[in-house]
XYZ file of C-alpha atoms in Angstrom:
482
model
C -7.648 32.798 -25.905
C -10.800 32.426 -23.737
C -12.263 30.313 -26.025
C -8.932 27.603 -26.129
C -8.703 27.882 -22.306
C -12.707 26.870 -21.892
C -12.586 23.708 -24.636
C -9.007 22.877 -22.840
C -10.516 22.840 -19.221
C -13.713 21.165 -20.387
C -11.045 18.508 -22.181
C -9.322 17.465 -19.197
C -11.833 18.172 -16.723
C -14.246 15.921 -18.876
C -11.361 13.633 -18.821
C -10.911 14.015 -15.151
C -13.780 12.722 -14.565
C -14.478 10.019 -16.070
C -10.970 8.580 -14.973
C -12.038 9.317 -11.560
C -14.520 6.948 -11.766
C -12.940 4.522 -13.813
C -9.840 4.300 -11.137
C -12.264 4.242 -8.011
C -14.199 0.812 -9.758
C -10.298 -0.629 -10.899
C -9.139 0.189 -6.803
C -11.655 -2.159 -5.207
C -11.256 -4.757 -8.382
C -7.145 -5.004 -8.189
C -5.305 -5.526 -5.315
C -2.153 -3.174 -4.934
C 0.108 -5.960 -6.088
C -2.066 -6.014 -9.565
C -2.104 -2.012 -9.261
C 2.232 -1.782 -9.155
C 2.862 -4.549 -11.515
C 1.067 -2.329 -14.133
C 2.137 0.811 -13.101
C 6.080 -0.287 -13.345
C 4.647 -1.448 -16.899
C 3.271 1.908 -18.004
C 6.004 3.803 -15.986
C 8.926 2.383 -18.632
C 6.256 3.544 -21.355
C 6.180 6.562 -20.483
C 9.562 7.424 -20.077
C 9.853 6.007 -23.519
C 7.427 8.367 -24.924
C 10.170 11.169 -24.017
C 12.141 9.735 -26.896
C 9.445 8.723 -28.974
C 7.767 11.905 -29.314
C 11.489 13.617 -29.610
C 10.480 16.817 -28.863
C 8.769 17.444 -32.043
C 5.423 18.685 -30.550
C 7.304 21.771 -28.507
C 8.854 22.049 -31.691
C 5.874 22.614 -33.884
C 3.764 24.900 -31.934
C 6.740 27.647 -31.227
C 7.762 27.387 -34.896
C 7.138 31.115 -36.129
C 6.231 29.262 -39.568
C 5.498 25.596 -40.655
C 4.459 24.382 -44.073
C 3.414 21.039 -45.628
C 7.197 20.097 -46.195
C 8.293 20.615 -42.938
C 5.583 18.566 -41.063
C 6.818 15.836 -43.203
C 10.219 15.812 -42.183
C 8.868 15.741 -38.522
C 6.822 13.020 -39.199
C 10.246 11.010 -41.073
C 11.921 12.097 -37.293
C 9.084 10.384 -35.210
C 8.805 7.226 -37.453
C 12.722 6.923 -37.042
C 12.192 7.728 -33.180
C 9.288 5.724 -32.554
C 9.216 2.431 -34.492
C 12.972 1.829 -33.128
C 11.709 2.060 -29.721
C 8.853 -0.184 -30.095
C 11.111 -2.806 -31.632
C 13.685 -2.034 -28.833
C 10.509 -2.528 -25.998
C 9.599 -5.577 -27.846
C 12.985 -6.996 -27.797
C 13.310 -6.257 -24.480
C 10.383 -7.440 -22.447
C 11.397 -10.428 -21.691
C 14.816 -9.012 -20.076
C 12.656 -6.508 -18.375
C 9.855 -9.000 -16.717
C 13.043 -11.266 -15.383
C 14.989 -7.774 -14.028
C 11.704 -7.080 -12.135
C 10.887 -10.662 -11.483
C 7.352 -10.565 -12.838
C 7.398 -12.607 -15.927
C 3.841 -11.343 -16.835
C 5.706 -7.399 -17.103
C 7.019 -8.650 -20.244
C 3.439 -9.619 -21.814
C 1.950 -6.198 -20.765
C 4.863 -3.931 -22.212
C 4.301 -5.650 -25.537
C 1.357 -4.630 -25.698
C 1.598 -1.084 -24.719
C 4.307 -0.888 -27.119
C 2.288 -1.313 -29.894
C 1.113 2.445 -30.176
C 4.586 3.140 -30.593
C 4.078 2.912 -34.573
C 0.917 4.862 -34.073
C 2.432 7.636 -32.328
C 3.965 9.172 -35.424
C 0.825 9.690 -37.049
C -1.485 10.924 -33.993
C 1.089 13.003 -31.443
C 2.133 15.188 -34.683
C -2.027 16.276 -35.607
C -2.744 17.164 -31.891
C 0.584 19.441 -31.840
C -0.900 21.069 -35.458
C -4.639 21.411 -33.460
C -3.040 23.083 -30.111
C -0.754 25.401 -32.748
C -3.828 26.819 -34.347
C -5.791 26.613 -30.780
C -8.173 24.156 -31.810
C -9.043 22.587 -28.516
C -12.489 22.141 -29.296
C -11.602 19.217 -31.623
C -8.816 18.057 -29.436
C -11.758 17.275 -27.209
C -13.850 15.181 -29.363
C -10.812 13.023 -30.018
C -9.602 12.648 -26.422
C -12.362 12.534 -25.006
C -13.141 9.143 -27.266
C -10.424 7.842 -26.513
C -11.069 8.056 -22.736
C -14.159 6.846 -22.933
C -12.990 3.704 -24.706
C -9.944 3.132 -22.903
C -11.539 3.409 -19.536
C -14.910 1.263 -20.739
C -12.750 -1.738 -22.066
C -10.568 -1.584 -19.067
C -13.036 -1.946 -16.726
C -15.240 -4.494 -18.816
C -11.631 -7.011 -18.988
C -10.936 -6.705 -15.294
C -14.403 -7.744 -14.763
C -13.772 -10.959 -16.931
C -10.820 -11.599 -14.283
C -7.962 -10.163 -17.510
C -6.259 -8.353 -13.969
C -4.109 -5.806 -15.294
C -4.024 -7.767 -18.916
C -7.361 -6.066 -19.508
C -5.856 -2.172 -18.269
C -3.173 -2.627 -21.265
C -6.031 -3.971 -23.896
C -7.803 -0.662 -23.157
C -4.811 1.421 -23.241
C -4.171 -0.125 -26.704
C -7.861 0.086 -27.775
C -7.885 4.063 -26.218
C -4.978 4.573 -28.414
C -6.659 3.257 -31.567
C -9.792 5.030 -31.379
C -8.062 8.545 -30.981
C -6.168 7.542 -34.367
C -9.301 6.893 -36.098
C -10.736 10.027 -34.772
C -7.536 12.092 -35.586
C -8.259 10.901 -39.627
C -11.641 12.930 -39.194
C -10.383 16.065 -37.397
C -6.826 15.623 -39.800
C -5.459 19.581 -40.071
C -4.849 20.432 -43.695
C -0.866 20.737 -42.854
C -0.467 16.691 -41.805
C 0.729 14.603 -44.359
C 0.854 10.893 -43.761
C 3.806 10.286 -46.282
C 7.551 10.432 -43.740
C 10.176 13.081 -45.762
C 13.771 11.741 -44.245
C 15.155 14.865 -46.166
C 16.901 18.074 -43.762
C 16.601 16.048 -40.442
C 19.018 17.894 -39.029
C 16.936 20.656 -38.052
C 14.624 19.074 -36.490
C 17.115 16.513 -34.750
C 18.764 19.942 -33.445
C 16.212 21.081 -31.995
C 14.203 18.235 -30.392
C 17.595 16.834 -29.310
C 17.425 18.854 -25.990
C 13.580 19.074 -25.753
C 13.602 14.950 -26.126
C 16.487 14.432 -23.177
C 15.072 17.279 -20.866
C 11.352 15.069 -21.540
C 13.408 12.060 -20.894
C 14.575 13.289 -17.898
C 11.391 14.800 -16.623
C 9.376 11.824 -17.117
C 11.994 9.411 -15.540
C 11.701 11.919 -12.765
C 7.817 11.091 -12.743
C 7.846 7.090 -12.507
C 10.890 6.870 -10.947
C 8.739 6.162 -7.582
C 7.543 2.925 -9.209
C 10.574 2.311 -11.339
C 12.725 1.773 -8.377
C 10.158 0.629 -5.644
C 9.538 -2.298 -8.098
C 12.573 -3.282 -8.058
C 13.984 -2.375 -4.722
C 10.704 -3.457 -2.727
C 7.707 -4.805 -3.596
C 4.988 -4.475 -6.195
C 2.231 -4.501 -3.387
C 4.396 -1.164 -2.280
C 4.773 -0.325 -5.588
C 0.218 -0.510 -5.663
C 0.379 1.555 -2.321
C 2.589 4.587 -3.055
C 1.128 4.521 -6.420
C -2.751 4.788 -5.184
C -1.180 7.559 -2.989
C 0.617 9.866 -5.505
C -2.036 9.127 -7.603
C -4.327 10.998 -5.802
C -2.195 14.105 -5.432
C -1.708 13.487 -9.241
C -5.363 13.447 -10.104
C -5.722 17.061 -8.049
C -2.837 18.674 -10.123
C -4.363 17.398 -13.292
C -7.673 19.280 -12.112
C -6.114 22.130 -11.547
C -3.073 22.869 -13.702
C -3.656 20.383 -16.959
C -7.063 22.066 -17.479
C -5.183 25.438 -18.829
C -1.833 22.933 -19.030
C -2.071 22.554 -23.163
C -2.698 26.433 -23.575
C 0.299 27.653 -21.460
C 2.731 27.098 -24.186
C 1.033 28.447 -27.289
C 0.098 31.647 -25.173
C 3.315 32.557 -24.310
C 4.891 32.005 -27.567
C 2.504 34.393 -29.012
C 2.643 36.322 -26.064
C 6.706 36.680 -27.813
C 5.842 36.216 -30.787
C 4.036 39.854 -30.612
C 6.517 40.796 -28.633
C 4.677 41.441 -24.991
C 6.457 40.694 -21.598
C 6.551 37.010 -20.954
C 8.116 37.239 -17.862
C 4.974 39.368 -16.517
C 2.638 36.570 -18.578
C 4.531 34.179 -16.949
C 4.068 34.983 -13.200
C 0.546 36.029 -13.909
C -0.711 32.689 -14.974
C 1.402 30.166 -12.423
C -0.522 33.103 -9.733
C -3.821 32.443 -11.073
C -3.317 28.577 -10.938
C -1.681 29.004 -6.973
C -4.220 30.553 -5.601
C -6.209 27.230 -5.927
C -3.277 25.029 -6.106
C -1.776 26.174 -2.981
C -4.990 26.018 -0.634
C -6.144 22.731 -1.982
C -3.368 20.910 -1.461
C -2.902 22.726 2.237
C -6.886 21.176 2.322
C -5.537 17.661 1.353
C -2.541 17.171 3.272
C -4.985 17.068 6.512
C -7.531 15.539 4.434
C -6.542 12.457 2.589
C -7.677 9.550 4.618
C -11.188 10.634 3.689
C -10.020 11.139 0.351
C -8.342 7.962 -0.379
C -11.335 5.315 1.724
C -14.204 7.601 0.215
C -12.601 7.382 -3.577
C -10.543 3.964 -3.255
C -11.653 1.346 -0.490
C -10.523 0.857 2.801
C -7.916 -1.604 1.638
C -5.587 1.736 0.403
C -5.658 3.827 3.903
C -2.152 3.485 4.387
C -1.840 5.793 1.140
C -3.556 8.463 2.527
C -0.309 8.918 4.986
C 2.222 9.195 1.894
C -0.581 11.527 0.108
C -0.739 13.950 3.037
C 3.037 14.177 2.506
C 3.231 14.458 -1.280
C 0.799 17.369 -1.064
C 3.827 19.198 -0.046
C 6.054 18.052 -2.688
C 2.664 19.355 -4.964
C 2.430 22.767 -3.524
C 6.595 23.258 -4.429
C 6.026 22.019 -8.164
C 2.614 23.864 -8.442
C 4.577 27.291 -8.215
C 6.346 26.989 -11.057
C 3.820 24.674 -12.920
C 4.509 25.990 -15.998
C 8.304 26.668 -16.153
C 8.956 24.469 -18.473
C 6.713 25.970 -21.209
C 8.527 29.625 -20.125
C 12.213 27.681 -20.801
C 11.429 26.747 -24.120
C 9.155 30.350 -24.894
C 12.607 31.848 -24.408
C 14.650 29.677 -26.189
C 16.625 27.851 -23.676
C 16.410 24.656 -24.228
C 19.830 24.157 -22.422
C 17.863 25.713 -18.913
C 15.443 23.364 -19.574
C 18.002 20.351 -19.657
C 19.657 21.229 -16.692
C 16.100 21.969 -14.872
C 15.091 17.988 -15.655
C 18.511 16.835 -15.204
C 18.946 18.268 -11.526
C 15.244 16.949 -10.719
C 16.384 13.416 -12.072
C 19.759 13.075 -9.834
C 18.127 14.482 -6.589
C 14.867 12.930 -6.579
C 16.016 9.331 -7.646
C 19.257 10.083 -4.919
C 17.071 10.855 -2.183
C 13.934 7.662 -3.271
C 16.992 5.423 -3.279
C 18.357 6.153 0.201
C 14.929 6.356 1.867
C 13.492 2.742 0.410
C 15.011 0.873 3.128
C 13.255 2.855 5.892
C 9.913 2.505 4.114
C 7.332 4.324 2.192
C 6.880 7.323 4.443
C 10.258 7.774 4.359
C 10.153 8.026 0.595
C 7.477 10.345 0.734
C 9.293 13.061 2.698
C 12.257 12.463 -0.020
C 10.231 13.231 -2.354
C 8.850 15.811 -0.475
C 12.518 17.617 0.110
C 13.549 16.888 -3.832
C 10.694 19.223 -4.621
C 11.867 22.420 -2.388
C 15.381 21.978 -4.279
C 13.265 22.215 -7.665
C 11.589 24.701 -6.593
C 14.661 26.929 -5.754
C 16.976 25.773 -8.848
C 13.787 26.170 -11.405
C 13.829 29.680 -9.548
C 17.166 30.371 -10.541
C 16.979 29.206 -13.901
C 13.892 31.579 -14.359
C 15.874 34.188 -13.050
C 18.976 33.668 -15.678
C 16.065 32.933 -19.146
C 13.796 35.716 -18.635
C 15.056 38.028 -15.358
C 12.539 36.648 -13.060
C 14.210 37.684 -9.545
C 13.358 35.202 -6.605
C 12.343 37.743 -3.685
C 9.892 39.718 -6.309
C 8.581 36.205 -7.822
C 7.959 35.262 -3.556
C 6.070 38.473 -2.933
C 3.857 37.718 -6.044
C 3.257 34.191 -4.774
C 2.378 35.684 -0.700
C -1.379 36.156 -1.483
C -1.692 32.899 -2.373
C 0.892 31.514 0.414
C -1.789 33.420 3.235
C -4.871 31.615 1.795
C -3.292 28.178 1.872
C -2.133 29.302 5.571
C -5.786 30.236 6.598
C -7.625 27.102 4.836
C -4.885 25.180 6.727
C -5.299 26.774 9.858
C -9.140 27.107 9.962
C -9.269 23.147 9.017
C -7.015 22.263 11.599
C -9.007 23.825 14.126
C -12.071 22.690 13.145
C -10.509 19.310 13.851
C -9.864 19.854 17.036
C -13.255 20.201 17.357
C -15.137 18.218 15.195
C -13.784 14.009 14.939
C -13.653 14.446 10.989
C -11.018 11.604 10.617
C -13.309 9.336 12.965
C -16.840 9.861 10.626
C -17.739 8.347 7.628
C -15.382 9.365 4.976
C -18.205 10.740 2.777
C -19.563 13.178 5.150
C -16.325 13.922 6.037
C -15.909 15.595 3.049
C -19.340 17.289 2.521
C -18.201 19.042 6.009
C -14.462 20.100 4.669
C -16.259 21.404 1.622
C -18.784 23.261 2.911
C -16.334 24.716 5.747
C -13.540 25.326 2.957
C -15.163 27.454 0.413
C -16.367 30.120 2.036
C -12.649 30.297 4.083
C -11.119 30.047 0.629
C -13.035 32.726 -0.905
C -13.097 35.149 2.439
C -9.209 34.566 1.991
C -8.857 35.729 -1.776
C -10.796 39.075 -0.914
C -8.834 40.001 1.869
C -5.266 39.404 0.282
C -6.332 41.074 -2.903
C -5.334 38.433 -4.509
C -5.317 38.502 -8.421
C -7.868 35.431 -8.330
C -10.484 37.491 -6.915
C -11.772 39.874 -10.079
C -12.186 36.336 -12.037
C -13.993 34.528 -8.924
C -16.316 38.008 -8.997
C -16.902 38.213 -13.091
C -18.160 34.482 -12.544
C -20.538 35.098 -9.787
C -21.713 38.586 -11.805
C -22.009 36.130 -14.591
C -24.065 33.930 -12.785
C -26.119 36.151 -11.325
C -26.802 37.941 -15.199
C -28.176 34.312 -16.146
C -30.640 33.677 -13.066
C -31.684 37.031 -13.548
C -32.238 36.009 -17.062
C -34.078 32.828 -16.655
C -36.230 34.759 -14.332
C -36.883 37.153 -16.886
C-alpha cells in the first residue's frame, strides 16, 4: 500500500509539475480569448469521456475476479462506446463551432476526437495496472505522455499554431502513452473486442457512465456555459482562475487520488470497516487541504501574477472565492470511490445528478451579474454538495454527519489559525503591494511553521506521519554523517 501511494504521488506530482510550467509559458503566450476558446473545446471532450470510458475502469478494479474473457468483453463495450462518440464529435463540430460562434471550435474538437478510437485500447490497461497496484509503471507511461504533450504544445504555440498547437499535443500526448501502454501491456489485456455477454458490463457501467457524465458536466460547465452566454475572453479569465484552485487540489488529493479506490475495495474485500477507512483518509488529505486553501483564498493575486502574468489579475479575485467552493469538495474528496466500494451506484447517481442541477442553476442565474458573481455560485453549489454527499454517506455506509464534523474539527482549527495568523500579518506587512515572488517566499516561510504548530496542538491525525518523516529525515543526515 505504501509502495502504490509513493509511485502514485510521485506520478502526479511529477506530472504536476511539469504542467505547472508548461501552463505558466502557454499564460503569457495566449491571450484569455485563445485560453477559453480551447478550454470550451476540451470541456465538451471531457464530458464525452464520461461516456466513452462507460464506467468500465470502476468496473474492473472492484471486480472480486477478472479473467482474459471478461476484459474482452469490456474492451467490445468501449469500442462500441467510444468509436460512436468520435464519429458523433466529428459529425458534429461544425454544428458546435456555429452554436458557440467560433468556427475554428469545430477544427480543434476534430482533432481531440481522434483519441476517441484509442481510448479503448489504453483507458482499459491503466484500470488492469491500478487493479494489481502497479503505479510504478503507470508512471513511466504518464509521465511520457506529459512530457510530450506539454513539449509539442509549447513548441506549436511558439510557431504562432495558437490553441491549434495545444490540441496537436494533446493528440501527440495521447499517442505516445499508447505506444508506451504496448510495452507495460498486463498479461490480462487482449486487443481482440468480444461483443459476447454485454449485458453485464452494460449493467453495471450504465450508472457509473451517467453519474461520470454528470460529474464531469458538473466540472466544465463554468466554460460550457460562459462560452456561450458571455465571452470567450471570460471564458480565458475564470478558466486561468479555477485553474489555479484546480492545480492545488490535484497536488493534494490526485497524488493518493488513483489509490483511494483500490484500497477501499480491498479494505471490503477483506472485510475491514470502510466507513472508518473512509474518514481516515479524506482526514489525512484535510488537514492540508483545508489550511492551504484558507492560505490561498487571501493569497491568490500573488499566486496568479507570480505563476501567470499580470494580464490574469482579475482571476486571482474569482480564485480567492473558489478556494471556498475547494475546501467544501475537499472534505469528501473521495466519496465517490466510498459510493461505488459499497455498491451504490444509485447514491452515486443521485450525488452527480444533484451537483449537475444546482451548480449549472445557480452559474446560469449569476452570468449576467458577472464573473464574481459566478464565483460565489459556485461557491454556495459546493456547501449543498457538501451536505447532500453527507447524507448519502450517511444512508451507504452509516457515516453520521455530527460524528463525521467532529472528525473533520482538527483540521477546521488549523485552516482557522493559518487564516487568522495570515490575515494579521497583513495588516502588518503590505504583502499584496510587494513583488509577487517575495510575496510568497514570506507566506511560506510564515505558513509552515503556523501549519505545523497547529497540527500538534489539535492532535490532529496528520501529526504522527509529519513526525515519522522528520524522524526519517533525521535517520538519513545522521547517516550521511556517519
Amino acid at each position: 500500500m505504501r509502495q502504490a501511494i509513493f509511485y502514485s504521488m510521485l506520478n502526479k506530482y511529477s506530472l504536476q509539475v511539469i504542467s505547472f510550467i508548461s501552463i505558466a509559458i502557454l499564460a503569457r503566450l495566449l491571450t484569455p480569448e485563445e485560453v477559453g476558446v480551447f478550454a470550451v473545446a476540451t470541456s465538451l471532450a471531457f464530458v464525452a469521456t464520461s461516456l466513452r470510458t462507460f464506467g468500465v475502469g470502476e468496473y474492473l478494479v472492484r471486480e472480486r475476479s477478472i479473467d482474459r474473457q471478461k476484459v474482452k468483453t469490456v474492451v467490445g463495450v468501449m469500442v462500441i462506446m467510444s468509436w460512436t462518440l468520435g464519429l458523433i464529435f466529428m459529425v458534429a463540430s461544425p454544428w458546435i463551432g456555429d452554436f458557440y460562434g467560433q468556427p475554428d471550435l469545430g477544427d480543434l474538437i476534430c482533432i481531440i476526437a481522434v483519441p476517441f478510437f484509442v481510448a479503448p485500447f489504453s483507458t482499459i490497461p491503466f484500470s488492469l495496472l491500478a487493479r494489481s497496484m502497479k503505479f510504478d509503471s503507470i508512471l513511466k507511461i504518464e509521465l511520457a505522455g506529459c512530457l510530450v504533450r506539454n513539449g509539442v504544445s509549447i513548441g506549436l504555440v511558439l510557431y504562432d499554431f495558437s490553441y491549434y498547437g495545444l490540441a496537436w499535443g494533446t493528440l501527440a500526448g495521447v499517442l505516445m502513452e499508447f505506444a508506451m501502454i504496448t510495452l507495460y501491456r498486463p498479461a490480462e489485456m487482449s486487443w481482440i473486442p468480444s461483443f459476447r455477454n454485454l449485458g453485464k458490463v452494460f449493467s453495471a457501467g450504465m450508472q457509473i457512465s451517467l453519474s461520470n457524465l454528470f460529474l464531469l458536466s458538473s466540472q466544465n460547465s463554468n466554460d460550457l456555459i460562459l462560452g456561450r452566454l458571455s465571452t470567450m475572453n471570460n471564458v480565458g479569465i475564470y478558466s486561468r482562475g479555477l485553474g489555479l484552485i484546480l492545480f492545488l487540489n490535484d497536488v493534494v488529493v490526485k497524488a493518493v487520488g488513483p489509490v483511494a479506490l483500490p484500497h477501499l475495495a480491498k479494505v471490503k474485500r477483506e472485510g475491514g470497516d470502510v466507513a472508518e477507512a473512509y474518514l481516515n483518509a479524506v482526514g489525512l488529505v484535510g488537514a492540508v487541504a483545508l489550511p492551504l486553501f484558507a492560505v490561498v483564498s487571501l493569497s491568490s493575486l500573488a499566486m496568479i501574477t507570480a505563476l501567470f502574468g499580470d494580464q490574469w489579475a482579475f482571476s486571482a479575485q474569482l480564485s480567492s472565492i473558489l478556494a471556498i467552493w475547494i475546501m467544501f469538495q475537499s472534505m469528501h474528496c473521495f466519496a465517490k470511490q466510498a459510493l461505488l466500494t459499497a455498491g451504490q451506484e444509485r447514491l452515486f447517481l443521485v450525488k452527480e445528478l444533484q451537483s449537475l442541477v444546482v451548480k449549472v442553476g445557480f452559474i446560469v442565474a449569476a452570468v449576467p451579474y458577472g464573473l464574481t458573481w459566478v464565483a460565489w455560485a459556485v461557491a454556495l453549489s459546493g456547501l449543498i454538495d457538501f451536505l447532500v454527499v453527507s447524507y448519502l454517506l450517511k444512508l451507504a455506509l452509516d457515516i453520521r454527519f455530527w460524528p463525521m464534523l467532529k472528525h473533520f474539527f482538527p483540521n477546521m482549527l488549523v485552516a482557522a489559525a493559518c487564516w487568522t495568523v495570515l490575515r494579521l500579518a497583513g495588516m502588518v506587512i503590505p504583502l499584496d503591494q510587494m513583488n509577487a515572488w517575495l510575496s510568497l517566499l514570506i507566506t511560506g516561510a510564515l505558513m509552515v511553521p503556523v501549519w505545523l504548530v497547529s497540527l500538534r496542538l489539535t492532535g490532529n491525525s496528520l501529526w504522527p506521519f509529519v513526525v515519522s518523516v522528520f524522524q526519517h529525515l533525521g535517520d538519513k543526515v545522521r547517516g550521511s554523517r556517519g
